[in-house]
Structures are given as structure tokens and as C-alpha cells.
Short mmCIF file of C-alpha atoms in Angstrom, two decimals:
data_model
loop_
_atom_site.label_atom_id
_atom_site.label_comp_id
_atom_site.label_asym_id
_atom_site.label_seq_id
_atom_site.Cartn_x
_atom_site.Cartn_y
_atom_site.Cartn_z
CA MET T 25 -23.02 7.51 95.75
CA ILE T 26 -23.77 3.88 96.63
CA THR T 27 -26.23 1.94 94.48
CA LEU T 28 -28.04 -1.09 95.87
CA SER T 29 -29.16 -4.14 93.88
CA SER T 30 -30.53 -7.40 95.25
CA ASP T 31 -33.17 -10.10 95.01
CA PHE T 32 -34.30 -9.39 98.57
CA GLY T 33 -37.70 -7.86 97.94
CA THR T 34 -38.73 -6.27 101.23
CA PRO T 35 -37.88 -5.51 104.08
CA TYR T 36 -34.28 -6.78 103.97
CA PRO T 37 -32.84 -3.90 101.88
CA ALA T 38 -33.82 -1.52 104.70
CA ALA T 39 -31.39 -3.28 107.03
CA MET T 40 -28.57 -2.83 104.52
CA LYS T 41 -29.45 0.86 104.23
CA GLY T 42 -29.43 1.17 108.00
CA VAL T 43 -25.89 -0.21 108.14
CA LEU T 44 -24.77 2.06 105.31
CA LEU T 45 -26.28 5.17 106.85
CA SER T 46 -24.61 4.40 110.19
CA ARG T 47 -21.20 4.26 108.50
CA THR T 48 -21.24 6.79 105.65
CA ASP T 49 -22.92 9.95 104.40
CA ALA T 50 -23.06 8.59 100.86
CA ARG T 51 -26.16 9.11 98.76
CA LEU T 52 -28.01 5.78 98.48
CA VAL T 53 -29.74 4.87 95.21
CA ASP T 54 -31.83 1.73 94.73
CA VAL T 55 -31.38 0.01 91.38
CA ALA T 56 -33.79 -2.87 92.05
CA HIS T 57 -34.53 -5.41 94.78
CA ASP T 58 -36.78 -7.65 92.71
CA PHE T 59 -34.22 -9.31 90.46
CA PRO T 60 -35.15 -12.97 89.85
CA ARG T 61 -34.53 -14.82 93.10
CA GLN T 62 -31.06 -16.44 93.22
CA ASP T 63 -30.68 -15.95 89.45
CA VAL T 64 -27.11 -14.74 89.09
CA ARG T 65 -27.07 -14.72 85.29
CA ALA T 66 -30.28 -12.72 84.84
CA THR T 67 -29.13 -10.18 87.42
CA ALA T 68 -25.74 -9.94 85.72
CA PHE T 69 -27.48 -9.19 82.42
CA TRP T 70 -29.61 -6.39 83.81
CA LEU T 71 -26.75 -4.87 85.79
CA ARG T 72 -24.71 -4.75 82.58
CA GLU T 73 -27.56 -2.82 80.98
CA VAL T 74 -28.07 -0.38 83.88
CA LEU T 75 -24.95 0.34 85.95
CA PRO T 76 -22.76 1.79 83.18
CA TYR T 77 -25.21 4.70 82.94
CA PHE T 78 -24.41 5.84 86.49
CA PRO T 79 -21.74 8.40 87.26
CA ALA T 80 -18.83 7.24 89.41
CA ALA T 81 -20.26 5.15 92.25
CA THR T 82 -19.85 2.21 94.58
CA HIS T 83 -22.24 -0.55 93.53
CA LEU T 84 -23.48 -2.90 96.26
CA VAL T 85 -24.88 -6.06 94.64
CA VAL T 86 -26.27 -9.00 96.62
CA VAL T 87 -27.75 -11.90 94.69
CA ASP T 88 -26.15 -14.65 96.69
CA PRO T 89 -27.40 -18.24 96.52
CA GLY T 90 -24.10 -19.28 98.16
CA VAL T 91 -24.59 -17.23 101.32
CA GLY T 92 -23.18 -19.01 104.37
CA THR T 93 -20.86 -21.22 102.29
CA ASP T 94 -17.15 -20.75 101.64
CA ARG T 95 -17.78 -18.53 98.59
CA ALA T 96 -15.72 -15.36 98.82
CA ALA T 97 -16.85 -11.76 98.97
CA ILE T 98 -15.11 -9.41 96.56
CA ALA T 99 -14.63 -5.79 95.63
CA VAL T 100 -13.86 -4.87 92.01
CA GLU T 101 -12.34 -1.61 90.84
CA ALA T 102 -13.35 -0.70 87.28
CA GLY T 103 -12.46 2.81 86.19
CA GLU T 104 -14.26 5.25 88.47
CA HIS T 105 -16.64 2.54 89.67
CA THR T 106 -16.23 0.00 92.45
CA PHE T 107 -18.40 -3.07 92.95
CA VAL T 108 -18.94 -5.02 96.19
CA ALA T 109 -20.58 -8.40 95.72
CA PRO T 110 -20.39 -12.15 96.29
CA ASP T 111 -17.77 -13.93 94.21
CA ASN T 112 -20.23 -15.60 91.86
CA GLY T 113 -19.71 -13.56 88.69
CA VAL T 114 -22.78 -11.39 89.12
CA VAL T 115 -20.96 -8.08 88.55
CA LEU T 116 -18.41 -9.16 85.94
CA PRO T 117 -20.48 -8.34 82.80
CA ALA T 118 -21.15 -4.82 84.13
CA VAL T 119 -17.51 -4.44 85.09
CA ARG T 120 -16.39 -5.33 81.57
CA GLU T 121 -18.99 -3.06 80.01
CA ILE T 122 -17.47 -0.17 81.98
CA ALA T 123 -13.78 -0.99 81.89
CA GLY T 124 -13.15 -3.84 79.46
CA ASP T 125 -10.51 -6.10 80.98
CA ASP T 126 -8.87 -3.25 82.88
CA PHE T 127 -10.12 -3.99 86.39
CA ASP T 128 -8.78 -5.22 89.73
CA VAL T 129 -10.38 -7.75 92.08
CA TYR T 130 -9.98 -7.83 95.86
CA ASP T 131 -10.97 -10.26 98.58
CA VAL T 132 -13.29 -8.79 101.22
CA ALA T 133 -12.59 -10.36 104.63
CA TYR T 134 -15.35 -9.04 106.87
CA ASP T 135 -15.61 -12.13 109.04
CA ASP T 136 -17.20 -10.73 112.21
CA VAL T 137 -20.73 -11.45 110.98
CA SER T 138 -23.91 -11.71 113.02
CA SER T 139 -25.69 -14.11 110.69
CA ASN T 140 -24.73 -16.78 108.18
CA THR T 141 -27.89 -16.02 106.19
CA PHE T 142 -27.69 -12.22 105.79
CA HIS T 143 -24.28 -11.23 104.46
CA GLY T 144 -25.92 -8.34 102.64
CA ARG T 145 -26.28 -6.64 106.00
CA ASP T 146 -23.26 -8.06 107.81
CA VAL T 147 -20.56 -8.25 105.12
CA PHE T 148 -21.41 -6.40 101.93
CA ALA T 149 -23.00 -3.25 103.36
CA PRO T 150 -20.11 -2.52 105.77
CA ALA T 151 -17.61 -3.22 103.01
CA ALA T 152 -19.46 -0.97 100.54
CA ALA T 153 -19.50 1.89 103.06
CA ASP T 154 -15.78 1.51 103.73
CA VAL T 155 -14.96 1.28 100.02
CA HIS T 156 -17.01 4.37 99.27
CA ASP T 157 -15.28 6.45 101.92
CA ALA T 158 -11.72 5.20 101.35
CA SER T 159 -9.38 7.11 99.07
CA ALA T 160 -8.31 3.73 97.65
CA VAL T 161 -9.54 0.17 98.08
CA THR T 162 -6.02 -0.89 99.05
CA ASP T 163 -6.18 1.43 102.08
CA ILE T 164 -8.72 -0.87 103.73
CA GLU T 165 -7.04 -3.49 105.94
CA ARG T 166 -9.56 -6.24 105.37
CA ILE T 167 -9.47 -5.97 101.56
CA THR T 168 -6.58 -7.62 99.70
CA PRO T 169 -5.85 -8.21 95.98
CA VAL T 170 -6.64 -11.61 94.45
CA GLU T 171 -5.84 -13.15 91.08
CA GLU T 172 -8.59 -15.79 90.97
CA PHE T 173 -12.30 -15.09 90.97
CA VAL T 174 -15.52 -16.55 89.59
CA ASP T 175 -16.17 -15.21 86.11
CA LEU T 176 -19.46 -15.01 84.21
CA THR T 177 -19.93 -14.51 80.50
CA PHE T 178 -23.00 -14.93 78.33
CA PRO T 179 -23.17 -17.62 75.65
CA THR T 180 -22.44 -16.51 72.10
CA ALA T 181 -25.00 -17.07 69.36
CA ILE T 182 -23.98 -18.97 66.23
CA VAL T 183 -24.61 -16.72 63.24
CA GLY T 184 -24.23 -18.03 59.70
CA ASP T 185 -25.54 -17.28 56.23
CA GLY T 186 -29.26 -16.71 56.65
CA GLN T 187 -29.47 -18.44 60.03
CA ALA T 188 -28.74 -17.70 63.68
CA THR T 189 -29.04 -20.05 66.64
CA GLY T 190 -29.08 -18.51 70.07
CA GLU T 191 -30.53 -18.69 73.55
CA VAL T 192 -33.08 -16.77 75.59
CA LEU T 193 -31.10 -14.84 78.20
CA VAL T 194 -33.91 -13.08 80.08
CA VAL T 195 -37.59 -12.23 79.89
CA ASP T 196 -38.43 -8.77 81.19
CA ASP T 197 -41.51 -7.77 83.16
CA PHE T 198 -43.34 -6.86 79.96
CA GLY T 199 -42.83 -10.37 78.59
CA ASN T 200 -40.24 -9.28 76.03
CA VAL T 201 -37.93 -12.21 75.24
CA VAL T 202 -34.28 -11.13 75.06
CA THR T 203 -31.86 -13.41 73.22
CA ASN T 204 -28.11 -13.41 72.70
CA VAL T 205 -28.52 -13.07 68.91
CA PRO T 206 -26.93 -9.78 67.80
CA GLY T 207 -29.42 -7.28 66.44
CA ARG T 208 -27.48 -6.86 63.20
CA PHE T 209 -28.87 -10.23 62.10
CA LEU T 210 -32.16 -8.46 61.36
CA ASP T 211 -30.62 -5.74 59.18
CA GLY T 212 -32.71 -5.23 56.06
CA LEU T 213 -35.27 -7.93 56.93
CA GLU T 214 -39.04 -7.47 56.88
CA GLN T 215 -39.80 -10.90 58.32
CA VAL T 216 -37.95 -13.83 59.81
CA SER T 217 -38.69 -17.41 60.79
CA VAL T 218 -38.49 -18.06 64.55
CA ASN T 219 -38.33 -21.78 65.32
CA ASP T 220 -40.13 -22.41 62.01
CA GLU T 221 -42.86 -19.79 62.56
CA THR T 222 -42.76 -16.56 60.56
CA ALA T 223 -42.98 -13.20 62.32
CA PRO T 224 -42.57 -9.63 61.06
CA VAL T 225 -39.50 -7.56 61.87
CA GLY T 226 -40.12 -4.06 63.22
CA ASP T 227 -38.02 -1.24 64.62
CA SER T 228 -40.46 -0.56 67.47
CA TYR T 229 -43.31 -2.35 69.22
CA ALA T 230 -45.80 -0.08 67.46
CA ALA T 231 -44.62 -1.38 64.07
CA VAL T 232 -47.43 -3.96 64.37
CA GLU T 233 -51.02 -3.76 65.54
CA PRO T 234 -51.79 -4.18 69.26
CA GLY T 235 -51.77 -7.88 70.13
CA ASP T 236 -49.55 -8.85 67.18
CA ARG T 237 -46.16 -10.50 67.43
CA LEU T 238 -42.93 -9.02 66.13
CA VAL T 239 -39.18 -9.48 66.19
CA THR T 240 -37.14 -6.38 66.98
CA VAL T 241 -33.84 -5.16 68.39
CA GLY T 242 -34.06 -4.11 72.03
CA SER T 243 -32.19 -1.30 73.76
CA HIS T 244 -29.55 -3.89 74.69
CA GLY T 245 -28.70 -4.43 71.02
CA ASN T 246 -29.91 -8.04 70.88
CA VAL T 247 -32.78 -9.67 69.00
CA GLU T 248 -35.97 -9.58 71.05
CA PHE T 249 -39.35 -11.28 70.58
CA ALA T 250 -42.30 -9.17 71.62
CA VAL T 251 -45.99 -8.43 71.29
CA ASN T 252 -47.30 -4.91 70.92
CA ARG T 253 -49.09 -4.35 74.25
CA GLY T 254 -48.80 -8.04 75.09
CA ARG T 255 -46.35 -10.71 76.21
CA GLY T 256 -43.82 -12.09 73.80
CA ASP T 257 -42.94 -15.08 76.00
CA ASP T 258 -46.51 -16.36 75.79
CA ALA T 259 -46.95 -15.60 72.08
CA PHE T 260 -43.68 -17.22 71.01
CA GLY T 261 -43.80 -20.00 73.64
CA LEU T 262 -40.33 -19.20 74.95
CA ALA T 263 -38.69 -19.13 78.37
CA VAL T 264 -35.23 -18.39 79.77
CA GLY T 265 -32.69 -20.91 78.57
CA ASP T 266 -34.65 -21.99 75.49
CA THR T 267 -32.85 -22.36 72.18
CA VAL T 268 -34.07 -20.18 69.33
CA THR T 269 -33.32 -20.49 65.63
CA LEU T 270 -33.90 -17.57 63.28
CA GLU T 271 -33.85 -18.00 59.51
CA TYR T 272 -34.57 -15.97 56.42
#
């Protein structure tokens, strides 16, 4: 199985699939091709939440604002999973979710490219096909181990007695505002102050009436600001990167 993730929209993913299908019989599964454009951190967050649920697979990930520059292409072995991606940290949170710190990183030297603007087709898709079909990554001539790579980690919230200060990591398509504040901060609370405005705490969106705000813990385990059948980003006036302070 090869999964595909990108910010390409359409029709570019079809070209990657064409290359893959010409080189391998692997089953192809789309994760998403509408990740926020050139947003490495947001993509890394969602991949961490999605890819660990797959069985053993090769994961082809292309969110690549550095395409055409001297940024490297890498393959990462993590347990039964292998990732092929630009060396910008986009797959590292998912890698660690699957394998902790027990993973190996390789340089991908597929230099005979047709375009400096479409490495998804010319570099990453061929590499993903070869990785999928090889018995071991080290069997592929153009892939060699490396010790240095671009890492990506998410900021850690500051949690104290009765207060937590964190950051908005992502806003999903429903308008739910996902922070880096651990969900345990809400344990036992019925309401909490969010940037000096009080909101109820609920264990599901339906804990409040339609159109009402609430603070909850999302499936990712972090504190989330939401509106039942509405948009939490609008109701709480928050966007990606904003600082949030919760108090009780």
C-alpha cells in the first residue's frame, strides 16, 4: 500500500499516481490533497493524527515550499512504515507517533528530474514506488543513510496551577480550534475562562445548544474550542498561531 498526501489540489496528484502505477502494483490510497497550501506544520499535525491508523504502508507526502531549492528528499523507516517526503520535517511527528525515536533517515538522490517545480511527480513518486517494492530501503542504490535532517516538533503549552497558556496549532474544516494545551487541563471543570471570556466545558459538541460555544477535548487529546453546529474560530476570534490562555 502507498498512501498519498499533498497540498496539490487537482489535477497534479493524478500525475503522481500515473508514475506510481507505471512502476508498481501497490494499492494507492489518498489521504488528502487539500492540506493548507505550503503549510508544513499544519500538514505534520494532521498526518500525525491519521497515518498511525494505517496498516504497514509506504507514505508519500509532498507539501514542499522548498521545491527546486537545495532542500533534500528523504525516506524514513519507522517500524513497518516508510515515509518518502521533502526534508522539511513534515513527516517527523507521524514518524514519532508510530515509532518513537526508533527510526532511520535516508537521503533520496533521484536527480534525473524533468521539472524543478514538480518533484512530487519526478522525485518522490518514483522513490515511493521503489521503496514500496524493495525488500529493504538500503537495497536501493540511490538511497543512502544520513544522520542530519530537518526536525519538526510542536510547541509545548505552559500548564500551571489553574492556568494554561498555549497556541492554536490548526483550525479544521468545521472551524474547530485545536490548541497544544493537553486535554487533562479540563478534568473536572464545568467552565473555563478563555482569554478572559468564560465558556462551558463539554465532553461532546452536543453538550451545548446549537450555535453555542464550548471548550472540549478533541480526538487528538488536546483542548479544542468549538461551536455546536457552528465555527469555533469565528466565535472565539482565534486563528492559527494565536496565543490562548485558559484559567479557572
